[in-house]
mmCIF file of C-alpha atoms in Angstrom:
data_model
loop_
_atom_site.group_PDB
_atom_site.id
_atom_site.type_symbol
_atom_site.label_atom_id
_atom_site.label_comp_id
_atom_site.label_asym_id
_atom_site.label_seq_id
_atom_site.Cartn_x
_atom_site.Cartn_y
_atom_site.Cartn_z
ATOM 1 C CA UNK V 2 -8.861 61.064 -58.956
ATOM 2 C CA UNK V 3 -7.329 60.593 -62.605
ATOM 3 C CA UNK V 4 -5.999 57.092 -61.920
ATOM 4 C CA UNK V 5 -9.537 56.051 -60.635
ATOM 5 C CA UNK V 6 -10.985 57.298 -63.505
ATOM 6 C CA UNK V 7 -8.570 55.558 -65.724
ATOM 7 C CA UNK V 8 -8.981 52.229 -63.992
ATOM 8 C CA UNK V 9 -12.831 52.599 -64.336
ATOM 9 C CA UNK V 10 -12.529 53.220 -68.004
ATOM 10 C CA UNK V 11 -10.272 50.073 -68.502
ATOM 11 C CA UNK V 12 -12.700 48.041 -66.474
ATOM 12 C CA UNK V 13 -15.913 49.200 -68.716
ATOM 13 C CA UNK V 14 -13.874 48.425 -71.784
ATOM 14 C CA UNK V 15 -12.812 44.897 -70.711
ATOM 15 C CA UNK V 16 -16.565 44.324 -69.702
ATOM 16 C CA UNK V 17 -17.779 45.496 -73.166
ATOM 17 C CA UNK V 18 -15.479 43.150 -75.089
ATOM 18 C CA UNK V 19 -16.274 40.285 -72.651
ATOM 19 C CA UNK V 20 -20.034 40.631 -73.243
ATOM 20 C CA UNK V 21 -19.331 40.770 -77.077
ATOM 21 C CA UNK V 22 -17.467 37.846 -77.074
ATOM 22 C CA UNK V 23 -20.265 35.700 -75.343
ATOM 23 C CA UNK V 24 -22.667 37.162 -77.819
ATOM 24 C CA UNK V 25 -20.319 36.042 -80.785
ATOM 25 C CA UNK V 26 -20.258 32.330 -79.319
ATOM 26 C CA UNK V 27 -23.969 32.415 -78.830
ATOM 27 C CA UNK V 28 -24.537 33.835 -82.401
ATOM 28 C CA UNK V 29 -22.067 31.073 -83.848
ATOM 29 C CA UNK V 30 -24.344 28.427 -82.116
ATOM 30 C CA UNK V 31 -27.453 29.747 -83.505
ATOM 31 C CA UNK V 32 -25.914 29.675 -87.010
ATOM 32 C CA UNK V 33 -25.065 26.088 -86.316
ATOM 33 C CA UNK V 34 -28.639 25.206 -85.334
ATOM 34 C CA UNK V 35 -29.666 26.824 -88.545
ATOM 35 C CA UNK V 36 -27.146 24.795 -90.469
ATOM 36 C CA UNK V 37 -28.851 21.800 -89.034
ATOM 37 C CA UNK V 38 -32.378 23.243 -89.978
ATOM 38 C CA UNK V 39 -31.456 23.710 -93.412
ATOM 39 C CA UNK V 40 -30.281 20.236 -93.859
ATOM 40 C CA UNK V 41 -33.460 18.816 -92.323
ATOM 41 C CA UNK V 42 -35.414 20.722 -94.918
ATOM 42 C CA UNK V 43 -33.441 19.645 -97.642
ATOM 43 C CA UNK V 44 -34.159 15.763 -96.562
ATOM 44 C CA UNK V 45 -37.763 16.610 -97.165
ATOM 45 C CA UNK V 46 -40.152 14.305 -95.584
ATOM 46 C CA UNK V 47 -37.184 12.090 -94.008
ATOM 47 C CA UNK V 48 -36.766 12.741 -90.203
ATOM 48 C CA UNK V 49 -34.189 12.824 -87.576
ATOM 49 C CA UNK V 50 -31.607 11.630 -90.228
ATOM 50 C CA UNK V 51 -32.916 8.076 -89.948
ATOM 51 C CA UNK V 52 -32.600 7.951 -93.391
ATOM 52 C CA UNK V 53 -30.056 5.108 -94.094
ATOM 53 C CA UNK V 54 -31.256 1.695 -95.414
ATOM 54 C CA UNK V 55 -33.412 -0.153 -92.751
ATOM 55 C CA UNK V 56 -32.271 -3.204 -94.355
ATOM 56 C CA UNK V 57 -33.845 -5.974 -91.914
ATOM 57 C CA UNK V 58 -37.154 -5.930 -90.181
ATOM 58 C CA UNK V 59 -38.233 -8.637 -87.293
ATOM 59 C CA UNK V 60 -39.998 -11.681 -88.623
ATOM 60 C CA UNK V 61 -43.673 -10.993 -88.854
ATOM 61 C CA UNK V 62 -43.405 -7.188 -89.034
ATOM 62 C CA UNK V 63 -43.182 -6.748 -93.010
ATOM 63 C CA UNK V 64 -45.165 -3.573 -94.066
ATOM 64 C CA UNK V 65 -44.745 -1.643 -90.922
ATOM 65 C CA UNK V 66 -42.997 1.599 -91.479
ATOM 66 C CA UNK V 67 -39.691 2.809 -89.568
ATOM 67 C CA UNK V 68 -41.610 4.917 -87.113
ATOM 68 C CA UNK V 69 -44.131 2.077 -86.397
ATOM 69 C CA UNK V 70 -41.217 -0.549 -85.930
ATOM 70 C CA UNK V 71 -39.599 1.940 -83.540
ATOM 71 C CA UNK V 72 -42.642 2.232 -81.351
ATOM 72 C CA UNK V 73 -43.013 -1.547 -81.267
ATOM 73 C CA UNK V 74 -39.407 -1.533 -80.011
ATOM 74 C CA UNK V 75 -40.193 0.854 -77.133
ATOM 75 C CA UNK V 76 -41.232 -0.831 -73.735
ATOM 76 C CA UNK V 77 -44.056 0.225 -71.771
ATOM 77 C CA UNK V 78 -43.133 3.107 -69.401
ATOM 78 C CA UNK V 79 -41.354 1.828 -66.298
ATOM 79 C CA UNK V 80 -41.442 -1.676 -67.551
ATOM 80 C CA UNK V 81 -38.300 -3.885 -68.493
ATOM 81 C CA UNK V 82 -39.039 -6.668 -70.929
ATOM 82 C CA UNK V 83 -36.864 -9.249 -72.374
ATOM 83 C CA UNK V 84 -37.443 -7.983 -76.039
ATOM 84 C CA UNK V 85 -36.488 -4.548 -75.360
ATOM 85 C CA UNK V 86 -34.426 -3.367 -78.289
ATOM 86 C CA UNK V 87 -30.758 -2.240 -77.495
ATOM 87 C CA UNK V 88 -29.422 0.644 -79.502
ATOM 88 C CA UNK V 89 -25.572 0.478 -80.679
ATOM 89 C CA UNK V 90 -24.118 3.385 -82.327
ATOM 90 C CA UNK V 91 -20.874 3.161 -84.282
ATOM 91 C CA UNK V 92 -18.641 5.855 -86.643
ATOM 92 C CA UNK V 93 -16.873 4.063 -89.240
ATOM 93 C CA UNK V 94 -14.489 6.234 -91.519
ATOM 94 C CA UNK V 95 -11.356 5.106 -93.741
ATOM 95 C CA UNK V 96 -9.959 1.722 -93.412
ATOM 96 C CA UNK V 97 -12.458 0.644 -90.630
ATOM 97 C CA UNK V 98 -14.969 -1.607 -92.453
ATOM 98 C CA UNK V 99 -13.656 -4.914 -91.292
ATOM 99 C CA UNK V 100 -12.813 -3.625 -87.734
ATOM 100 C CA UNK V 101 -16.589 -2.445 -87.545
ATOM 101 C CA UNK V 102 -17.875 -5.864 -88.896
ATOM 102 C CA UNK V 103 -15.774 -7.758 -86.007
ATOM 103 C CA UNK V 104 -17.168 -5.432 -83.225
ATOM 104 C CA UNK V 105 -20.744 -5.925 -84.521
ATOM 105 C CA UNK V 106 -20.127 -9.684 -84.824
ATOM 106 C CA UNK V 107 -19.005 -9.852 -81.044
ATOM 107 C CA UNK V 108 -22.262 -7.927 -79.973
ATOM 108 C CA UNK V 109 -24.488 -10.492 -81.908
ATOM 109 C CA UNK V 110 -22.339 -13.647 -80.949
ATOM 110 C CA UNK V 111 -22.905 -13.049 -77.151
ATOM 111 C CA UNK V 112 -26.312 -11.066 -76.905
ATOM 112 C CA UNK V 113 -29.756 -12.531 -76.326
ATOM 113 C CA UNK V 114 -31.876 -9.329 -76.490
ATOM 114 C CA UNK V 115 -32.402 -7.920 -80.014
ATOM 115 C CA UNK V 116 -30.138 -4.967 -81.234
ATOM 116 C CA UNK V 117 -30.489 -2.237 -83.649
ATOM 117 C CA UNK V 118 -27.232 -1.203 -85.088
ATOM 118 C CA UNK V 119 -26.879 2.624 -86.051
ATOM 119 C CA UNK V 120 -23.914 2.654 -88.524
ATOM 120 C CA UNK V 121 -22.526 6.143 -89.509
ATOM 121 C CA UNK V 122 -20.027 5.678 -92.313
ATOM 122 C CA UNK V 123 -18.695 7.221 -95.450
ATOM 123 C CA UNK V 124 -21.060 6.819 -98.397
ATOM 124 C CA UNK V 125 -18.680 4.784 -100.222
ATOM 125 C CA UNK V 126 -18.776 1.996 -97.229
ATOM 126 C CA UNK V 127 -22.575 1.665 -97.019
ATOM 127 C CA UNK V 128 -23.033 -1.021 -99.728
ATOM 128 C CA UNK V 129 -19.826 -2.887 -98.340
ATOM 129 C CA UNK V 130 -21.629 -2.900 -94.815
ATOM 130 C CA UNK V 131 -24.919 -4.112 -96.533
ATOM 131 C CA UNK V 132 -23.062 -7.001 -98.672
ATOM 132 C CA UNK V 133 -21.106 -8.140 -95.668
ATOM 133 C CA UNK V 134 -23.998 -7.939 -93.093
ATOM 134 C CA UNK V 135 -26.526 -9.680 -95.548
ATOM 135 C CA UNK V 136 -23.950 -12.675 -95.797
ATOM 136 C CA UNK V 137 -24.636 -13.808 -92.008
ATOM 137 C CA UNK V 138 -26.691 -16.611 -91.431
ATOM 138 C CA UNK V 139 -30.474 -15.819 -91.135
ATOM 139 C CA UNK V 140 -30.765 -17.236 -87.310
ATOM 140 C CA UNK V 141 -28.083 -14.498 -86.852
ATOM 141 C CA UNK V 142 -29.751 -11.807 -88.823
ATOM 142 C CA UNK V 143 -33.093 -12.445 -87.040
ATOM 143 C CA UNK V 144 -31.230 -11.013 -83.665
ATOM 144 C CA UNK V 145 -30.766 -7.454 -85.102
ATOM 145 C CA UNK V 146 -31.668 -4.727 -87.886
ATOM 146 C CA UNK V 147 -29.453 -1.964 -88.557
ATOM 147 C CA UNK V 148 -29.577 1.428 -90.285
ATOM 148 C CA UNK V 149 -26.734 3.195 -92.325
ATOM 149 C CA UNK V 150 -26.261 6.981 -92.205
ATOM 150 C CA UNK V 151 -23.951 9.268 -94.003
ATOM 151 C CA UNK V 152 -21.476 11.475 -91.872
ATOM 152 C CA UNK V 153 -23.136 14.510 -91.343
ATOM 153 C CA UNK V 154 -21.962 17.792 -89.531
ATOM 154 C CA UNK V 155 -23.401 21.093 -89.011
ATOM 155 C CA UNK V 156 -22.802 23.583 -91.927
ATOM 156 C CA UNK V 157 -21.138 25.832 -89.728
ATOM 157 C CA UNK V 158 -17.423 24.689 -89.264
ATOM 158 C CA UNK V 159 -18.039 21.216 -90.854
ATOM 159 C CA UNK V 160 -14.637 20.707 -92.218
ATOM 160 C CA UNK V 161 -13.056 21.614 -88.358
ATOM 161 C CA UNK V 162 -15.269 18.839 -86.948
ATOM 162 C CA UNK V 163 -14.180 16.407 -89.879
ATOM 163 C CA UNK V 164 -10.703 17.102 -89.028
ATOM 164 C CA UNK V 165 -10.927 16.954 -85.259
ATOM 165 C CA UNK V 166 -8.573 14.208 -83.827
ATOM 166 C CA UNK V 167 -9.533 11.231 -86.311
ATOM 167 C CA UNK V 168 -11.529 11.465 -89.322
ATOM 168 C CA UNK V 169 -15.362 11.571 -88.554
ATOM 169 C CA UNK V 170 -14.534 10.826 -84.798
ATOM 170 C CA UNK V 171 -16.433 14.035 -83.436
ATOM 171 C CA UNK V 172 -19.790 12.606 -85.317
ATOM 172 C CA UNK V 173 -20.559 10.973 -81.905
ATOM 173 C CA UNK V 174 -21.216 14.306 -80.417
ATOM 174 C CA UNK V 175 -24.043 14.995 -82.743
ATOM 175 C CA UNK V 176 -25.729 11.704 -82.278
ATOM 176 C CA UNK V 177 -28.212 13.053 -79.842
ATOM 177 C CA UNK V 178 -29.138 15.597 -82.254
ATOM 178 C CA UNK V 179 -29.267 13.154 -85.246
ATOM 179 C CA UNK V 180 -31.088 10.160 -83.682
ATOM 180 C CA UNK V 181 -34.237 12.223 -82.279
ATOM 181 C CA UNK V 182 -36.421 9.240 -81.992
ATOM 182 C CA UNK V 183 -33.745 7.125 -80.272
ATOM 183 C CA UNK V 184 -34.362 7.250 -76.281
ATOM 184 C CA UNK V 185 -30.927 5.686 -75.165
ATOM 185 C CA UNK V 186 -27.859 4.533 -77.173
ATOM 186 C CA UNK V 187 -24.621 2.823 -76.422
ATOM 187 C CA UNK V 188 -21.654 4.425 -78.459
ATOM 188 C CA UNK V 189 -18.569 2.388 -79.062
ATOM 189 C CA UNK V 190 -15.586 2.868 -81.052
ATOM 190 C CA UNK V 191 -14.930 0.535 -84.077
ATOM 191 C CA UNK V 192 -11.871 -0.997 -82.107
ATOM 192 C CA UNK V 193 -14.313 -2.507 -79.345
ATOM 193 C CA UNK V 194 -14.695 -6.166 -78.716
ATOM 194 C CA UNK V 195 -17.718 -7.413 -76.449
ATOM 195 C CA UNK V 196 -16.657 -10.259 -74.216
ATOM 196 C CA UNK V 197 -20.167 -10.623 -72.603
ATOM 197 C CA UNK V 198 -23.632 -9.756 -73.629
ATOM 198 C CA UNK V 199 -24.480 -6.027 -74.700
ATOM 199 C CA UNK V 200 -27.485 -6.214 -72.214
ATOM 200 C CA UNK V 201 -25.119 -6.362 -69.299
ATOM 201 C CA UNK V 202 -23.578 -2.606 -69.918
ATOM 202 C CA UNK V 203 -27.206 -1.555 -71.435
ATOM 203 C CA UNK V 204 -28.547 -2.471 -67.782
ATOM 204 C CA UNK V 205 -26.260 0.443 -66.366
ATOM 205 C CA UNK V 206 -29.026 2.724 -67.724
ATOM 206 C CA UNK V 207 -31.482 1.417 -64.818
ATOM 207 C CA UNK V 208 -28.513 2.632 -62.320
ATOM 208 C CA UNK V 209 -28.961 6.251 -63.439
ATOM 209 C CA UNK V 210 -30.052 8.639 -61.049
ATOM 210 C CA UNK V 211 -32.369 11.572 -62.088
ATOM 211 C CA UNK V 212 -29.338 13.587 -62.837
ATOM 212 C CA UNK V 213 -27.223 11.243 -64.876
ATOM 213 C CA UNK V 214 -27.364 11.546 -68.770
ATOM 214 C CA UNK V 215 -24.248 9.352 -69.859
ATOM 215 C CA UNK V 216 -22.009 6.787 -68.503
ATOM 216 C CA UNK V 217 -18.167 6.261 -69.231
ATOM 217 C CA UNK V 218 -15.183 4.616 -67.704
ATOM 218 C CA UNK V 219 -12.097 6.588 -66.367
ATOM 219 C CA UNK V 220 -9.123 7.147 -68.756
ATOM 220 C CA UNK V 221 -6.892 5.752 -65.937
ATOM 221 C CA UNK V 222 -6.910 4.161 -62.583
ATOM 222 C CA UNK V 223 -3.390 5.169 -61.471
ATOM 223 C CA UNK V 224 -2.962 9.018 -61.462
ATOM 224 C CA UNK V 225 0.885 8.634 -61.606
ATOM 225 C CA UNK V 226 0.730 7.302 -65.330
ATOM 226 C CA UNK V 227 -2.366 9.289 -66.409
ATOM 227 C CA UNK V 228 -2.446 11.591 -69.084
ATOM 228 C CA UNK V 229 -4.909 14.297 -68.327
ATOM 229 C CA UNK V 230 -3.811 15.167 -64.966
ATOM 230 C CA UNK V 231 -0.231 15.510 -66.187
ATOM 231 C CA UNK V 232 -0.617 16.914 -69.657
ATOM 232 C CA UNK V 233 -3.961 18.333 -70.282
ATOM 233 C CA UNK V 234 -4.483 22.029 -71.028
ATOM 234 C CA UNK V 235 -8.167 22.137 -70.426
ATOM 235 C CA UNK V 236 -10.615 21.080 -67.511
ATOM 236 C CA UNK V 237 -11.371 17.373 -67.162
ATOM 237 C CA UNK V 238 -13.651 15.088 -65.337
ATOM 238 C CA UNK V 239 -12.434 13.816 -62.034
ATOM 239 C CA UNK V 240 -8.731 12.981 -60.841
ATOM 240 C CA UNK V 241 -7.916 11.267 -64.533
ATOM 241 C CA UNK V 242 -10.394 12.214 -67.076
ATOM 242 C CA UNK V 243 -12.934 9.822 -68.897
ATOM 243 C CA UNK V 244 -12.329 7.686 -72.049
ATOM 244 C CA UNK V 245 -15.321 7.956 -74.652
ATOM 245 C CA UNK V 246 -14.621 4.773 -76.463
ATOM 246 C CA UNK V 247 -17.586 3.017 -74.604
ATOM 247 C CA UNK V 248 -20.385 5.834 -73.726
ATOM 248 C CA UNK V 249 -23.933 4.926 -72.661
ATOM 249 C CA UNK V 250 -26.154 7.659 -73.132
ATOM 250 C CA UNK V 251 -29.716 8.755 -72.299
ATOM 251 C CA UNK V 252 -30.272 10.811 -75.336
ATOM 252 C CA UNK V 253 -33.611 11.948 -74.465
ATOM 253 C CA UNK V 254 -32.055 13.512 -71.204
ATOM 254 C CA UNK V 255 -28.949 15.156 -73.255
ATOM 255 C CA UNK V 256 -31.417 16.852 -75.786
ATOM 256 C CA UNK V 257 -33.463 18.239 -72.640
ATOM 257 C CA UNK V 258 -30.785 19.109 -70.323
ATOM 258 C CA UNK V 259 -29.173 22.642 -70.006
ATOM 259 C CA UNK V 260 -25.291 22.434 -69.121
ATOM 260 C CA UNK V 261 -23.212 24.536 -66.994
ATOM 261 C CA UNK V 262 -20.123 25.921 -68.921
ATOM 262 C CA UNK V 263 -17.079 28.215 -68.501
ATOM 263 C CA UNK V 264 -18.163 30.538 -71.475
ATOM 264 C CA UNK V 265 -21.384 32.150 -70.099
ATOM 265 C CA UNK V 266 -23.251 31.990 -66.800
ATOM 266 C CA UNK V 267 -26.306 30.984 -68.755
ATOM 267 C CA UNK V 268 -26.542 27.111 -69.093
ATOM 268 C CA UNK V 269 -26.688 26.166 -72.585
ATOM 269 C CA UNK V 270 -28.394 23.130 -74.483
ATOM 270 C CA UNK V 271 -26.278 20.361 -76.123
ATOM 271 C CA UNK V 272 -26.860 22.033 -79.469
ATOM 272 C CA UNK V 273 -25.863 25.470 -78.242
ATOM 273 C CA UNK V 274 -22.841 24.211 -76.404
ATOM 274 C CA UNK V 275 -20.848 22.549 -78.777
ATOM 275 C CA UNK V 276 -19.612 24.987 -81.345
ATOM 276 C CA UNK V 277 -18.505 27.618 -78.786
ATOM 277 C CA UNK V 278 -16.636 24.894 -77.094
ATOM 278 C CA UNK V 279 -14.782 23.930 -80.127
ATOM 279 C CA UNK V 280 -13.877 27.575 -80.797
ATOM 280 C CA UNK V 281 -12.516 28.136 -77.260
ATOM 281 C CA UNK V 282 -10.541 25.153 -76.892
ATOM 282 C CA UNK V 283 -9.471 23.992 -80.405
ATOM 283 C CA UNK V 284 -6.004 24.945 -79.774
ATOM 284 C CA UNK V 285 -5.551 23.325 -76.457
ATOM 285 C CA UNK V 286 -7.187 19.905 -76.998
ATOM 286 C CA UNK V 287 -5.164 16.627 -78.059
ATOM 287 C CA UNK V 288 -7.931 13.877 -78.102
ATOM 288 C CA UNK V 289 -10.496 15.948 -79.974
ATOM 289 C CA UNK V 290 -14.225 15.028 -79.101
ATOM 290 C CA UNK V 291 -13.152 13.054 -76.174
ATOM 291 C CA UNK V 292 -11.667 16.281 -74.758
ATOM 292 C CA UNK V 293 -14.670 18.207 -75.225
ATOM 293 C CA UNK V 294 -16.712 15.522 -73.436
ATOM 294 C CA UNK V 295 -14.139 15.838 -70.599
ATOM 295 C CA UNK V 296 -14.863 19.512 -70.451
ATOM 296 C CA UNK V 297 -18.601 19.242 -70.425
ATOM 297 C CA UNK V 298 -18.627 16.656 -67.659
ATOM 298 C CA UNK V 299 -15.953 18.728 -65.572
ATOM 299 C CA UNK V 300 -18.645 21.421 -65.419
ATOM 300 C CA UNK V 301 -21.410 18.993 -64.799
ATOM 301 C CA UNK V 302 -20.202 16.026 -63.011
ATOM 302 C CA UNK V 303 -23.335 15.190 -61.423
ATOM 303 C CA UNK V 304 -24.640 14.140 -65.171
ATOM 304 C CA UNK V 305 -22.020 11.439 -65.314
ATOM 305 C CA UNK V 306 -22.238 7.966 -64.226
ATOM 306 C CA UNK V 307 -18.881 6.335 -63.929
ATOM 307 C CA UNK V 308 -18.792 2.419 -64.617
ATOM 308 C CA UNK V 309 -15.403 0.340 -63.779
ATOM 309 C CA UNK V 310 -12.493 -0.260 -66.070
ATOM 310 C CA UNK V 311 -13.297 -3.917 -67.232
ATOM 311 C CA UNK V 312 -16.257 -2.294 -69.315
ATOM 312 C CA UNK V 313 -13.450 -0.293 -71.247
ATOM 313 C CA UNK V 314 -10.023 -2.375 -70.855
ATOM 314 C CA UNK V 315 -7.380 -0.772 -72.995
ATOM 315 C CA UNK V 316 -3.795 -1.618 -73.430
ATOM 316 C CA UNK V 317 -2.978 1.334 -70.600
ATOM 317 C CA UNK V 318 -4.384 -1.188 -68.158
ATOM 318 C CA UNK V 319 -1.653 -3.642 -68.750
ATOM 319 C CA UNK V 320 1.349 -2.334 -70.390
ATOM 320 C CA UNK V 321 2.637 -0.473 -67.233
ATOM 321 C CA UNK V 322 1.754 -3.547 -65.158
ATOM 322 C CA UNK V 323 -1.883 -4.343 -64.208
ATOM 323 C CA UNK V 324 -3.873 -1.338 -63.044
ATOM 324 C CA UNK V 325 -7.416 -2.364 -63.579
ATOM 325 C CA UNK V 326 -8.389 -3.746 -60.184
ATOM 326 C CA UNK V 327 -12.101 -4.772 -61.275
ATOM 327 C CA UNK V 328 -10.732 -6.734 -64.128
ATOM 328 C CA UNK V 329 -8.384 -8.766 -61.864
ATOM 329 C CA UNK V 330 -11.288 -9.570 -59.527
ATOM 330 C CA UNK V 331 -13.903 -10.408 -62.474
ATOM 331 C CA UNK V 332 -12.157 -10.215 -65.780
ATOM 332 C CA UNK V 333 -12.354 -8.157 -68.845
ATOM 333 C CA UNK V 334 -16.094 -7.410 -69.942
ATOM 334 C CA UNK V 335 -15.257 -5.088 -73.206
ATOM 335 C CA UNK V 336 -11.889 -4.993 -74.962
ATOM 336 C CA UNK V 337 -10.785 -1.730 -76.288
ATOM 337 C CA UNK V 338 -7.727 -2.169 -78.828
ATOM 338 C CA UNK V 339 -6.925 1.517 -79.236
ATOM 339 C CA UNK V 340 -3.801 2.786 -80.871
ATOM 340 C CA UNK V 341 -4.246 0.230 -83.729
ATOM 341 C CA UNK V 342 -3.050 -2.921 -81.576
ATOM 342 C CA UNK V 343 -5.444 -5.334 -83.404
ATOM 343 C CA UNK V 344 -3.541 -4.753 -86.441
ATOM 344 C CA UNK V 345 0.318 -4.631 -85.562
ATOM 345 C CA UNK V 346 2.479 -6.739 -83.361
ATOM 346 C CA UNK V 347 2.811 -4.148 -80.238
ATOM 347 C CA UNK V 348 0.236 -6.094 -78.198
ATOM 348 C CA UNK V 349 -0.284 -9.479 -79.515
ATOM 349 C CA UNK V 350 -2.643 -10.464 -76.681
ATOM 350 C CA UNK V 351 -5.058 -7.887 -78.145
ATOM 351 C CA UNK V 352 -4.636 -8.975 -81.635
ATOM 352 C CA UNK V 353 -5.163 -12.768 -80.692
ATOM 353 C CA UNK V 354 -8.826 -11.946 -79.324
ATOM 354 C CA UNK V 355 -9.622 -9.887 -82.267
ATOM 355 C CA UNK V 356 -8.371 -12.333 -84.755
ATOM 356 C CA UNK V 357 -10.066 -15.253 -82.887
ATOM 357 C CA UNK V 358 -13.364 -13.553 -83.292
ATOM 358 C CA UNK V 359 -12.852 -12.262 -86.732
ATOM 359 C CA UNK V 360 -12.163 -15.882 -87.982
ATOM 360 C CA UNK V 361 -14.850 -17.648 -86.153
ATOM 361 C CA UNK V 362 -17.674 -18.925 -88.337
ATOM 362 C CA UNK V 363 -21.151 -18.540 -87.321
ATOM 363 C CA UNK V 364 -22.769 -21.806 -86.273
ATOM 364 C CA UNK V 365 -19.406 -23.585 -85.202
ATOM 365 C CA UNK V 366 -19.135 -24.680 -81.605
ATOM 366 C CA UNK V 367 -17.831 -21.485 -79.984
ATOM 367 C CA UNK V 368 -15.810 -23.543 -77.019
ATOM 368 C CA UNK V 369 -13.915 -25.405 -79.773
ATOM 369 C CA UNK V 370 -13.422 -22.757 -82.593
ATOM 370 C CA UNK V 371 -13.237 -19.589 -80.992
ATOM 371 C CA UNK V 372 -12.377 -20.159 -77.014
ATOM 372 C CA UNK V 373 -9.638 -23.046 -77.430
ATOM 373 C CA UNK V 374 -7.732 -21.431 -80.474
ATOM 374 C CA UNK V 375 -7.633 -18.181 -78.512
ATOM 375 C CA UNK V 376 -6.266 -19.803 -75.388
ATOM 376 C CA UNK V 377 -3.568 -21.402 -77.405
ATOM 377 C CA UNK V 378 -2.545 -18.172 -79.206
ATOM 378 C CA UNK V 379 -2.579 -16.305 -75.910
ATOM 379 C CA UNK V 380 0.027 -18.746 -74.460
ATOM 380 C CA UNK V 381 2.550 -17.369 -77.025
ATOM 381 C CA UNK V 382 2.039 -13.760 -75.724
ATOM 382 C CA UNK V 383 3.344 -14.278 -72.282
ATOM 383 C CA UNK V 384 6.575 -12.359 -72.955
ATOM 384 C CA UNK V 385 4.480 -9.155 -73.059
ATOM 385 C CA UNK V 386 2.946 -7.415 -69.950
ATOM 386 C CA UNK V 387 -0.463 -7.672 -71.365
ATOM 387 C CA UNK V 388 0.094 -11.285 -72.503
ATOM 388 C CA UNK V 389 0.851 -11.927 -68.725
ATOM 389 C CA UNK V 390 -2.575 -10.719 -67.839
ATOM 390 C CA UNK V 391 -4.362 -12.160 -70.820
ATOM 391 C CA UNK V 392 -6.020 -14.772 -68.554
ATOM 392 C CA UNK V 393 -8.224 -11.835 -67.577
ATOM 393 C CA UNK V 394 -9.439 -11.442 -71.228
ATOM 394 C CA UNK V 395 -10.867 -15.083 -71.081
ATOM 395 C CA UNK V 396 -12.131 -15.197 -67.822
ATOM 396 C CA UNK V 397 -15.631 -13.478 -68.463
ATOM 397 C CA UNK V 398 -15.375 -15.045 -72.097
ATOM 398 C CA UNK V 399 -15.484 -18.672 -70.945
ATOM 399 C CA UNK V 400 -18.746 -18.036 -68.832
ATOM 400 C CA UNK V 401 -20.220 -16.120 -71.683
ATOM 401 C CA UNK V 402 -19.685 -18.857 -74.110
ATOM 402 C CA UNK V 403 -20.849 -21.298 -71.778
ATOM 403 C CA UNK V 404 -24.061 -19.664 -71.147
ATOM 404 C CA UNK V 405 -24.498 -19.010 -74.811
ATOM 405 C CA UNK V 406 -24.139 -22.617 -75.843
ATOM 406 C CA UNK V 407 -26.319 -23.910 -72.824
ATOM 407 C CA UNK V 408 -29.099 -21.534 -74.214
ATOM 408 C CA UNK V 409 -28.636 -22.869 -77.477
ATOM 409 C CA UNK V 410 -28.945 -26.516 -76.303
ATOM 410 C CA UNK V 411 -32.018 -25.774 -74.401
ATOM 411 C CA UNK V 412 -33.740 -23.856 -77.398
#
């Protein structure tokens, strides 16, 4: 009888502390929300953190305010139009200015639909972005507008968020909470290069079912060389996890969805989820915000649409032999030069693509001034595994450039 009472007492104590832990996590989350609210009040009449410089408007819309512009950009419900504006988000900190500009350049070069760039950057980089983008030819500038934003984290644990993985990388987690008037957004890392029009990946939004809130590509296709299933100390999505360098989001759904989790039986909103998640797993995560996204979609797999690896092609897909089957069939659509391969000699094939786009001068013939020099350069990289697969880098690029130049000639 005494043993029974002792066991019962221990169970009650354990249950008490478990409940106390859950309430502490939720309290922290509420403080985080309060931090966001305080910052919004300090902004006065400026809403949704859309407070940067809207530096360019479409021709003929001078005098419209930002909200009216956004309303113009939204298509009628259920209607897909050729003028639907695509929203592209990026976070740039440290020495990422030139890399980000090259990524934006690749987006503008090949896309036909209008774009809006949402550029989150450290304050000292804002004028540099403005000065650089304003030097692009007017015919190019007419294809996009952009807004710059400060790097902003909730007041609670702001320093932890800033230092998570790479400087400012975790800013992407808060984009649905900052860009409140943006329905959908394609987030990309600064080291992304588009090899075909942005509208091709944007069209995945039409493939979302009623449960999907986001789309990403797998971290690996081959489990034997995958990282998450071999080393992760936290839950992750699917067999090999997902890579967040290219992430298509329906942010309206993210803001309105309640997410299952392993901290409480009560589903939590995106805003309520992030801080407790960081506090629980901060000692177990290696890849920062990407790991947190893997944890979220591990518990909510029905909310994620997975697109093939050629939409987020990284050195991992070729340094151990070719292991992206879709790219072997159709070519690479989006190149992701992670681990700094655009700026060192470890993967010269990746660097060749980056430098070809970076050095290309707007208005020149792309077949002669971009594609041809790139193909010549890639021939010197065949001593590397990725160099042997470099024909995959140009397969879709040739088609893209051909289509762009045909449209230009007809125009």
